[in-house]
PDB file of C-alpha atoms in Angstrom:
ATOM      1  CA  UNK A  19     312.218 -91.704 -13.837  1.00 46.00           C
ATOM      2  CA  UNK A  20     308.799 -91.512 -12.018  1.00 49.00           C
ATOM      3  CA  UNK A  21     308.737 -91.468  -8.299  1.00 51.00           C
ATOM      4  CA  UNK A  22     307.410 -94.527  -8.422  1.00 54.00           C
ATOM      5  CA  UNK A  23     309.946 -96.214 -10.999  1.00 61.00           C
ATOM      6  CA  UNK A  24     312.738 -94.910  -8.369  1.00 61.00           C
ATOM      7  CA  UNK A  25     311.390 -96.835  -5.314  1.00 67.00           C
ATOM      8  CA  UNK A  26     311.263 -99.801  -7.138  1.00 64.00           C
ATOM      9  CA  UNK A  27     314.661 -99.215  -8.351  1.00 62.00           C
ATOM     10  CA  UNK A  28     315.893 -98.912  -4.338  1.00 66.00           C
ATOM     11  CA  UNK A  29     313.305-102.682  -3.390  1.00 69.00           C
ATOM     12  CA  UNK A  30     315.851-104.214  -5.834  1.00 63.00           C
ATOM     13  CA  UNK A  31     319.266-102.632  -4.699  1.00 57.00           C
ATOM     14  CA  UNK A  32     319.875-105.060  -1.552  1.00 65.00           C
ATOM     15  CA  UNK A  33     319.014-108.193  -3.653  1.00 68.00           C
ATOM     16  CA  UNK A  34     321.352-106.826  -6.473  1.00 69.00           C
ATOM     17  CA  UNK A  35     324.108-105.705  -4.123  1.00 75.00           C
ATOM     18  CA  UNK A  36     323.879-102.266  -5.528  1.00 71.00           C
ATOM     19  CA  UNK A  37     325.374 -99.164  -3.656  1.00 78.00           C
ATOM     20  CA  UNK A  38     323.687 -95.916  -3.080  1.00 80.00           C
ATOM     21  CA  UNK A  39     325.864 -94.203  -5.641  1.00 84.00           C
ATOM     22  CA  UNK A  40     324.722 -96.960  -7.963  1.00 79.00           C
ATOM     23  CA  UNK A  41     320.956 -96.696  -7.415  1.00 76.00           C
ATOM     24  CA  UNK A  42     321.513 -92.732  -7.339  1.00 82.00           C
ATOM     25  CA  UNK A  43     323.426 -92.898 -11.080  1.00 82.00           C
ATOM     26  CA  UNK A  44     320.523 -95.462 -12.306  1.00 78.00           C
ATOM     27  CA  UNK A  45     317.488 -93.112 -11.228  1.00 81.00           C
ATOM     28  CA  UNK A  46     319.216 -90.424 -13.743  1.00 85.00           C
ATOM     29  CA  UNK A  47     319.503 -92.593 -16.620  1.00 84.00           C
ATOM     30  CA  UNK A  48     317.184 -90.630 -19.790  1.00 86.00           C
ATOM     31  CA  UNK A  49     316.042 -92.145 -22.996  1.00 85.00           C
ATOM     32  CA  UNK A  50     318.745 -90.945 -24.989  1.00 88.00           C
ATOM     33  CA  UNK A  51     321.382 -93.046 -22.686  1.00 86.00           C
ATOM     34  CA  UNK A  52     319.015 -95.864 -23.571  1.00 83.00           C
ATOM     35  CA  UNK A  53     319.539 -95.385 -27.184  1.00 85.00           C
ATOM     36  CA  UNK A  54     323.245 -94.760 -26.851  1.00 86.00           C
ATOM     37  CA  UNK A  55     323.588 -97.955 -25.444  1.00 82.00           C
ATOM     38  CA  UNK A  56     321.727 -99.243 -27.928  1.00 80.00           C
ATOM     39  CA  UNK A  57     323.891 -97.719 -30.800  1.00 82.00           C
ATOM     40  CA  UNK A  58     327.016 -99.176 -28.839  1.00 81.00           C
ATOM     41  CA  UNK A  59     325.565-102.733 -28.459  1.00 76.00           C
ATOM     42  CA  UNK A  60     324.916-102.810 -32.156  1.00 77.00           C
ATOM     43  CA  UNK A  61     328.632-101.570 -33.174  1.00 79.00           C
ATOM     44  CA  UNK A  62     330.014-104.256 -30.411  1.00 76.00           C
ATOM     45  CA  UNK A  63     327.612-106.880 -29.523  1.00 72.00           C
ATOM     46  CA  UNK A  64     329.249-110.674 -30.041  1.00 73.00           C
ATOM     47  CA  UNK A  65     328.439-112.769 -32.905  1.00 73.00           C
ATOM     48  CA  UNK A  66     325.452-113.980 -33.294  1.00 69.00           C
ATOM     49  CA  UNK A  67     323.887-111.156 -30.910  1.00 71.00           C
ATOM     50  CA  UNK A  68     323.726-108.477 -33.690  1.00 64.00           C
ATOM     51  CA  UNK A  69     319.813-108.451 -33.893  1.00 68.00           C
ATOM     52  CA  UNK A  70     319.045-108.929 -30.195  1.00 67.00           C
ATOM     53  CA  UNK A  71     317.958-105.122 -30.057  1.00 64.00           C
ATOM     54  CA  UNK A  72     315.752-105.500 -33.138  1.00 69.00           C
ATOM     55  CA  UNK A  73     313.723-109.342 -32.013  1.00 66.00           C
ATOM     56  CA  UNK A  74     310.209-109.445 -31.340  1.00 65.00           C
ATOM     57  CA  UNK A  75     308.966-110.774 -28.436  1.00 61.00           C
ATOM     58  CA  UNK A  76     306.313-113.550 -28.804  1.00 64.00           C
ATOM     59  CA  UNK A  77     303.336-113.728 -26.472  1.00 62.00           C
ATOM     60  CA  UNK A  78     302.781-116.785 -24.438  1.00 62.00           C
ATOM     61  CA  UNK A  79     299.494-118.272 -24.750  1.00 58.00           C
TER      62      UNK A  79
END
């Protein structure tokens, strides 16, 4: 994460109740933990939540 990305991260901690340890863990997360996760949610998401991942997000206008 930028310097940048991480001070936003620690703004948001109070208002999300989020320890040190936990802002300290999220600050190290890498793309490749983003696309594990992503790999998990498709092998477990619920019904009906399979595609999430894969929608397209439409502009408003």
């Amino acid at each position: 994460m930028k310097q940048n990305d991480t001070s936003r991260v620690k703004r948001l901690g109070p208002s999300l109740k989020w320890t040190d340890a936990d802002l300290d863990k999220l600050s190290q997360i890498n793309p490749s933990d983003i696309a594990a996760a992503g790999v998990i949610w498709k092998e477990n998401s619920p019904k009906g939540y399979e595609k999430l991942l894969e929608a397209k997000v439409e502009e408003r206008t």
